[in-house]
Amino acid sequence: KIRGIDKGKVVLEKERQEREEPAVSKGIVLGFPILREEKIDFILQKATELGVTVFLPFISERSLQIKPSGSKIKRWGKIIIEAVRQSGRLWIPEVYEAEVLSEIAKKDYSLKIAASIDGDSPDKVLSKKTNEVLIIVGPEGDFSPLEYKELKASGFKFIKLSPYILRTETTAIFAAGIIRMLSVG
């Protein structure tokens, strides 16, 4: 209820609380390569519905080599907000500006995972005790050998999501769902 308006300030009063959802304390941070626009839109929409809390777009050797503009990131924010509304979430995920993969690899998280055809089973790597998980998925054509080496040196564990080769957007969505169920549920 609006109690008053004064010099550009609005004073509100809470009449009732419809629903409560605690602030996100456990989270899924999803790193994905820069792809064609419609693929990124799909990843943002579906991964938001699955509970991703932060999106980290990155540039890698085999991704598109374009840093998204501010207007594109703003557009991504609108896609995320619509997915939040559709899924009934109360907290809006953050989307960061694109970085190079090597910078994301250096970031500090409770658990750092990369999807890989040669990785371990997710249930061997994930546990309910994990507070925040960074999962990164590779571009079409996978990470380069140098990028794999860099990820391993940065403490990443590798998980295998399927015996088949998956598209980047499929991997991103599937990884978010698996992590939500096995780790930060």
PDB file of C-alpha atoms in Angstrom:
ATOM      1  CA  LYS A   1       0.000   0.000   0.000  1.00  0.00           C
ATOM      2  CA  ILE A   2       1.355   3.444  -0.862  1.00  0.00           C
ATOM      3  CA  ARG A   3       1.551   5.572   2.303  1.00  0.00           C
ATOM      4  CA  GLY A   4       2.950   8.688   0.691  1.00  0.00           C
ATOM      5  CA  ILE A   5       4.926  10.302  -2.094  1.00  0.00           C
ATOM      6  CA  ASP A   6       7.381  13.075  -1.341  1.00  0.00           C
ATOM      7  CA  LYS A   7      10.140  14.605  -3.520  1.00  0.00           C
ATOM      8  CA  GLY A   8      10.714  11.532  -5.669  1.00  0.00           C
ATOM      9  CA  LYS A   9      10.399   9.162  -2.705  1.00  0.00           C
ATOM     10  CA  VAL A  10       7.627   6.604  -2.322  1.00  0.00           C
ATOM     11  CA  VAL A  11       6.767   5.238   1.131  1.00  0.00           C
ATOM     12  CA  LEU A  12       5.209   1.770   1.111  1.00  0.00           C
ATOM     13  CA  GLU A  13       3.467  -0.274   3.780  1.00  0.00           C
ATOM     14  CA  LYS A  14       3.259  -4.052   3.635  1.00  0.00           C
ATOM     15  CA  GLU A  15      -0.359  -5.214   3.816  1.00  0.00           C
ATOM     16  CA  ARG A  16       0.266  -8.933   3.621  1.00  0.00           C
ATOM     17  CA  GLN A  17       2.915 -11.345   2.508  1.00  0.00           C
ATOM     18  CA  GLU A  18       1.910 -13.660  -0.302  1.00  0.00           C
ATOM     19  CA  ARG A  19       4.937 -15.897  -0.269  1.00  0.00           C
ATOM     20  CA  GLU A  20       8.409 -16.136   1.197  1.00  0.00           C
ATOM     21  CA  GLU A  21      11.525 -17.660  -0.272  1.00  0.00           C
ATOM     22  CA  PRO A  22      14.832 -17.324   1.556  1.00  0.00           C
ATOM     23  CA  ALA A  23      17.656 -15.530  -0.184  1.00  0.00           C
ATOM     24  CA  VAL A  24      19.769 -17.886  -2.218  1.00  0.00           C
ATOM     25  CA  SER A  25      22.562 -19.270  -0.039  1.00  0.00           C
ATOM     26  CA  LYS A  26      23.458 -22.196  -2.269  1.00  0.00           C
ATOM     27  CA  GLY A  27      23.875 -21.582  -5.898  1.00  0.00           C
ATOM     28  CA  ILE A  28      24.619 -22.838  -9.324  1.00  0.00           C
ATOM     29  CA  VAL A  29      26.903 -20.615 -11.338  1.00  0.00           C
ATOM     30  CA  LEU A  30      26.752 -21.510 -15.019  1.00  0.00           C
ATOM     31  CA  GLY A  31      29.600 -20.606 -17.339  1.00  0.00           C
ATOM     32  CA  PHE A  32      28.812 -20.927 -21.030  1.00  0.00           C
ATOM     33  CA  PRO A  33      30.615 -19.935 -24.229  1.00  0.00           C
ATOM     34  CA  ILE A  34      29.466 -17.113 -26.462  1.00  0.00           C
ATOM     35  CA  LEU A  35      27.184 -18.713 -29.051  1.00  0.00           C
ATOM     36  CA  ARG A  36      24.597 -17.583 -31.556  1.00  0.00           C
ATOM     37  CA  GLU A  37      21.961 -15.383 -29.966  1.00  0.00           C
ATOM     38  CA  GLU A  38      19.043 -17.835 -30.038  1.00  0.00           C
ATOM     39  CA  LYS A  39      21.128 -20.524 -28.311  1.00  0.00           C
ATOM     40  CA  ILE A  40      22.108 -18.168 -25.497  1.00  0.00           C
ATOM     41  CA  ASP A  41      18.479 -17.082 -25.121  1.00  0.00           C
ATOM     42  CA  PHE A  42      17.478 -20.742 -24.724  1.00  0.00           C
ATOM     43  CA  ILE A  43      20.223 -21.408 -22.144  1.00  0.00           C
ATOM     44  CA  LEU A  44      19.262 -18.337 -20.089  1.00  0.00           C
ATOM     45  CA  GLN A  45      15.579 -19.181 -20.142  1.00  0.00           C
ATOM     46  CA  LYS A  46      15.779 -22.880 -19.285  1.00  0.00           C
ATOM     47  CA  ALA A  47      18.679 -22.648 -16.823  1.00  0.00           C
ATOM     48  CA  THR A  48      16.842 -19.882 -14.955  1.00  0.00           C
ATOM     49  CA  GLU A  49      13.834 -22.178 -14.669  1.00  0.00           C
ATOM     50  CA  LEU A  50      16.154 -24.827 -13.205  1.00  0.00           C
ATOM     51  CA  GLY A  51      17.513 -22.486 -10.535  1.00  0.00           C
ATOM     52  CA  VAL A  52      20.826 -21.147 -11.839  1.00  0.00           C
ATOM     53  CA  THR A  53      21.800 -18.140  -9.697  1.00  0.00           C
ATOM     54  CA  VAL A  54      24.596 -16.582 -11.794  1.00  0.00           C
ATOM     55  CA  PHE A  55      25.460 -16.706 -15.500  1.00  0.00           C
ATOM     56  CA  LEU A  56      29.080 -16.288 -16.634  1.00  0.00           C
ATOM     57  CA  PRO A  57      29.381 -16.022 -20.424  1.00  0.00           C
ATOM     58  CA  PHE A  58      32.897 -16.588 -21.683  1.00  0.00           C
ATOM     59  CA  ILE A  59      35.058 -16.437 -24.756  1.00  0.00           C
ATOM     60  CA  SER A  60      37.158 -19.505 -25.515  1.00  0.00           C
ATOM     61  CA  GLU A  61      39.288 -20.690 -28.419  1.00  0.00           C
ATOM     62  CA  ARG A  62      36.322 -22.352 -30.160  1.00  0.00           C
ATOM     63  CA  SER A  63      33.514 -19.977 -29.205  1.00  0.00           C
ATOM     64  CA  LEU A  64      32.430 -16.840 -31.002  1.00  0.00           C
ATOM     65  CA  GLN A  65      35.067 -14.197 -30.358  1.00  0.00           C
ATOM     66  CA  ILE A  66      32.669 -11.309 -29.766  1.00  0.00           C
ATOM     67  CA  LYS A  67      32.188  -9.599 -26.437  1.00  0.00           C
ATOM     68  CA  PRO A  68      28.432  -8.948 -26.035  1.00  0.00           C
ATOM     69  CA  SER A  69      27.382  -5.299 -25.897  1.00  0.00           C
ATOM     70  CA  GLY A  70      25.695  -3.698 -22.909  1.00  0.00           C
ATOM     71  CA  SER A  71      22.384  -3.676 -24.775  1.00  0.00           C
ATOM     72  CA  LYS A  72      22.675  -7.418 -25.407  1.00  0.00           C
ATOM     73  CA  ILE A  73      23.340  -8.099 -21.710  1.00  0.00           C
ATOM     74  CA  LYS A  74      20.342  -5.898 -20.870  1.00  0.00           C
ATOM     75  CA  ARG A  75      18.252  -7.991 -23.287  1.00  0.00           C
ATOM     76  CA  TRP A  76      19.506 -11.154 -21.568  1.00  0.00           C
ATOM     77  CA  GLY A  77      18.326  -9.672 -18.272  1.00  0.00           C
ATOM     78  CA  LYS A  78      14.815  -9.305 -19.702  1.00  0.00           C
ATOM     79  CA  ILE A  79      14.834 -12.951 -20.822  1.00  0.00           C
ATOM     80  CA  ILE A  80      15.913 -13.995 -17.324  1.00  0.00           C
ATOM     81  CA  ILE A  81      13.204 -11.889 -15.650  1.00  0.00           C
ATOM     82  CA  GLU A  82      10.543 -13.450 -17.870  1.00  0.00           C
ATOM     83  CA  ALA A  83      11.831 -16.938 -16.998  1.00  0.00           C
ATOM     84  CA  VAL A  84      11.782 -16.007 -13.290  1.00  0.00           C
ATOM     85  CA  ARG A  85       8.129 -14.974 -13.608  1.00  0.00           C
ATOM     86  CA  GLN A  86       7.213 -18.107 -15.545  1.00  0.00           C
ATOM     87  CA  SER A  87       8.912 -20.449 -13.073  1.00  0.00           C
ATOM     88  CA  GLY A  88       7.653 -18.749  -9.929  1.00  0.00           C
ATOM     89  CA  ARG A  89      11.086 -17.847  -8.565  1.00  0.00           C
ATOM     90  CA  LEU A  90      11.456 -14.821  -6.340  1.00  0.00           C
ATOM     91  CA  TRP A  91      15.171 -14.165  -6.877  1.00  0.00           C
ATOM     92  CA  ILE A  92      16.561 -12.950 -10.181  1.00  0.00           C
ATOM     93  CA  PRO A  93      19.827 -14.535 -11.364  1.00  0.00           C
ATOM     94  CA  GLU A  94      22.719 -12.250 -12.222  1.00  0.00           C
ATOM     95  CA  VAL A  95      24.330 -12.222 -15.642  1.00  0.00           C
ATOM     96  CA  TYR A  96      27.919 -10.965 -15.817  1.00  0.00           C
ATOM     97  CA  GLU A  97      29.831  -9.479 -18.694  1.00  0.00           C
ATOM     98  CA  ALA A  98      31.748 -11.952 -20.825  1.00  0.00           C
ATOM     99  CA  GLU A  99      35.289 -12.827 -19.815  1.00  0.00           C
ATOM    100  CA  VAL A 100      37.904 -15.059 -21.346  1.00  0.00           C
ATOM    101  CA  LEU A 101      37.773 -18.650 -20.120  1.00  0.00           C
ATOM    102  CA  SER A 102      41.144 -18.396 -18.380  1.00  0.00           C
ATOM    103  CA  GLU A 103      39.792 -15.626 -16.099  1.00  0.00           C
ATOM    104  CA  ILE A 104      36.750 -17.675 -15.133  1.00  0.00           C
ATOM    105  CA  ALA A 105      38.990 -20.685 -14.429  1.00  0.00           C
ATOM    106  CA  LYS A 106      40.838 -18.644 -11.790  1.00  0.00           C
ATOM    107  CA  LYS A 107      37.685 -17.769  -9.828  1.00  0.00           C
ATOM    108  CA  ASP A 108      37.236 -19.292  -6.377  1.00  0.00           C
ATOM    109  CA  TYR A 109      34.172 -21.499  -5.775  1.00  0.00           C
ATOM    110  CA  SER A 110      33.401 -24.342  -3.368  1.00  0.00           C
ATOM    111  CA  LEU A 111      33.333 -26.743  -6.294  1.00  0.00           C
ATOM    112  CA  LYS A 112      34.403 -26.143  -9.886  1.00  0.00           C
ATOM    113  CA  ILE A 113      33.141 -28.543 -12.530  1.00  0.00           C
ATOM    114  CA  ALA A 114      33.464 -28.769 -16.289  1.00  0.00           C
ATOM    115  CA  ALA A 115      31.307 -30.989 -18.478  1.00  0.00           C
ATOM    116  CA  SER A 116      33.447 -33.459 -20.416  1.00  0.00           C
ATOM    117  CA  ILE A 117      32.858 -36.618 -22.432  1.00  0.00           C
ATOM    118  CA  ASP A 118      35.756 -38.158 -20.476  1.00  0.00           C
ATOM    119  CA  GLY A 119      34.645 -37.089 -16.990  1.00  0.00           C
ATOM    120  CA  ASP A 120      33.424 -38.986 -13.943  1.00  0.00           C
ATOM    121  CA  SER A 121      29.827 -39.748 -13.102  1.00  0.00           C
ATOM    122  CA  PRO A 122      28.125 -36.675 -11.539  1.00  0.00           C
ATOM    123  CA  ASP A 123      27.219 -38.592  -8.360  1.00  0.00           C
ATOM    124  CA  LYS A 124      30.947 -39.237  -7.732  1.00  0.00           C
ATOM    125  CA  VAL A 125      31.773 -35.522  -7.888  1.00  0.00           C
ATOM    126  CA  LEU A 126      28.726 -33.804  -6.371  1.00  0.00           C
ATOM    127  CA  SER A 127      27.491 -33.835  -2.791  1.00  0.00           C
ATOM    128  CA  LYS A 128      24.716 -32.127  -0.813  1.00  0.00           C
ATOM    129  CA  LYS A 129      27.376 -30.357   1.279  1.00  0.00           C
ATOM    130  CA  THR A 130      28.403 -28.112  -1.600  1.00  0.00           C
ATOM    131  CA  ASN A 131      27.505 -24.471  -1.087  1.00  0.00           C
ATOM    132  CA  GLU A 132      28.151 -23.040  -4.515  1.00  0.00           C
ATOM    133  CA  VAL A 133      28.982 -24.888  -7.717  1.00  0.00           C
ATOM    134  CA  LEU A 134      30.554 -23.392 -10.802  1.00  0.00           C
ATOM    135  CA  ILE A 135      29.741 -25.540 -13.827  1.00  0.00           C
ATOM    136  CA  ILE A 136      31.148 -24.617 -17.199  1.00  0.00           C
ATOM    137  CA  VAL A 137      30.182 -26.146 -20.501  1.00  0.00           C
ATOM    138  CA  GLY A 138      32.332 -26.124 -23.595  1.00  0.00           C
ATOM    139  CA  PRO A 139      31.685 -24.647 -27.003  1.00  0.00           C
ATOM    140  CA  GLU A 140      30.841 -26.600 -30.135  1.00  0.00           C
ATOM    141  CA  GLY A 141      33.941 -28.661 -30.789  1.00  0.00           C
ATOM    142  CA  ASP A 142      34.670 -28.853 -27.023  1.00  0.00           C
ATOM    143  CA  PHE A 143      37.411 -27.142 -25.058  1.00  0.00           C
ATOM    144  CA  SER A 144      40.840 -27.131 -26.683  1.00  0.00           C
ATOM    145  CA  PRO A 145      43.572 -29.365 -25.190  1.00  0.00           C
ATOM    146  CA  LEU A 146      45.220 -26.251 -23.748  1.00  0.00           C
ATOM    147  CA  GLU A 147      41.933 -25.181 -22.120  1.00  0.00           C
ATOM    148  CA  TYR A 148      41.471 -28.647 -20.589  1.00  0.00           C
ATOM    149  CA  LYS A 149      44.968 -28.404 -19.147  1.00  0.00           C
ATOM    150  CA  GLU A 150      44.235 -24.950 -17.754  1.00  0.00           C
ATOM    151  CA  LEU A 151      40.931 -26.072 -16.207  1.00  0.00           C
ATOM    152  CA  LYS A 152      42.568 -29.061 -14.549  1.00  0.00           C
ATOM    153  CA  ALA A 153      45.370 -26.868 -13.168  1.00  0.00           C
ATOM    154  CA  SER A 154      42.705 -24.492 -11.771  1.00  0.00           C
ATOM    155  CA  GLY A 155      41.062 -27.265  -9.738  1.00  0.00           C
ATOM    156  CA  PHE A 156      38.168 -28.198 -11.979  1.00  0.00           C
ATOM    157  CA  LYS A 157      36.672 -31.662 -11.742  1.00  0.00           C
ATOM    158  CA  PHE A 158      35.182 -33.158 -14.883  1.00  0.00           C
ATOM    159  CA  ILE A 159      31.774 -34.808 -15.132  1.00  0.00           C
ATOM    160  CA  LYS A 160      30.333 -36.905 -17.913  1.00  0.00           C
ATOM    161  CA  LEU A 161      26.684 -36.148 -18.569  1.00  0.00           C
ATOM    162  CA  SER A 162      26.065 -38.595 -21.403  1.00  0.00           C
ATOM    163  CA  PRO A 163      27.820 -41.237 -23.475  1.00  0.00           C
ATOM    164  CA  TYR A 164      26.824 -39.100 -26.467  1.00  0.00           C
ATOM    165  CA  ILE A 165      28.123 -35.770 -27.712  1.00  0.00           C
ATOM    166  CA  LEU A 166      25.655 -33.073 -26.645  1.00  0.00           C
ATOM    167  CA  ARG A 167      25.108 -29.606 -28.034  1.00  0.00           C
ATOM    168  CA  THR A 168      26.322 -26.785 -25.807  1.00  0.00           C
ATOM    169  CA  GLU A 169      22.821 -25.622 -24.918  1.00  0.00           C
ATOM    170  CA  THR A 170      21.712 -29.185 -24.089  1.00  0.00           C
ATOM    171  CA  THR A 171      24.768 -29.655 -21.885  1.00  0.00           C
ATOM    172  CA  ALA A 172      24.155 -26.376 -20.046  1.00  0.00           C
ATOM    173  CA  ILE A 173      20.550 -27.187 -19.258  1.00  0.00           C
ATOM    174  CA  PHE A 174      21.178 -30.816 -18.353  1.00  0.00           C
ATOM    175  CA  ALA A 175      24.135 -29.879 -16.130  1.00  0.00           C
ATOM    176  CA  ALA A 176      22.051 -27.280 -14.273  1.00  0.00           C
ATOM    177  CA  GLY A 177      19.321 -29.855 -13.631  1.00  0.00           C
ATOM    178  CA  ILE A 178      21.715 -32.570 -12.453  1.00  0.00           C
ATOM    179  CA  ILE A 179      23.515 -30.182 -10.103  1.00  0.00           C
ATOM    180  CA  ARG A 180      20.216 -28.879  -8.733  1.00  0.00           C
ATOM    181  CA  MET A 181      19.104 -32.453  -7.951  1.00  0.00           C
ATOM    182  CA  LEU A 182      22.376 -33.893  -6.643  1.00  0.00           C
ATOM    183  CA  SER A 183      24.100 -30.976  -4.986  1.00  0.00           C
ATOM    184  CA  VAL A 184      22.285 -27.774  -4.184  1.00  0.00           C
ATOM    185  CA  GLY A 185      18.707 -29.108  -4.177  1.00  0.00           C
TER     186      GLY A 185
END
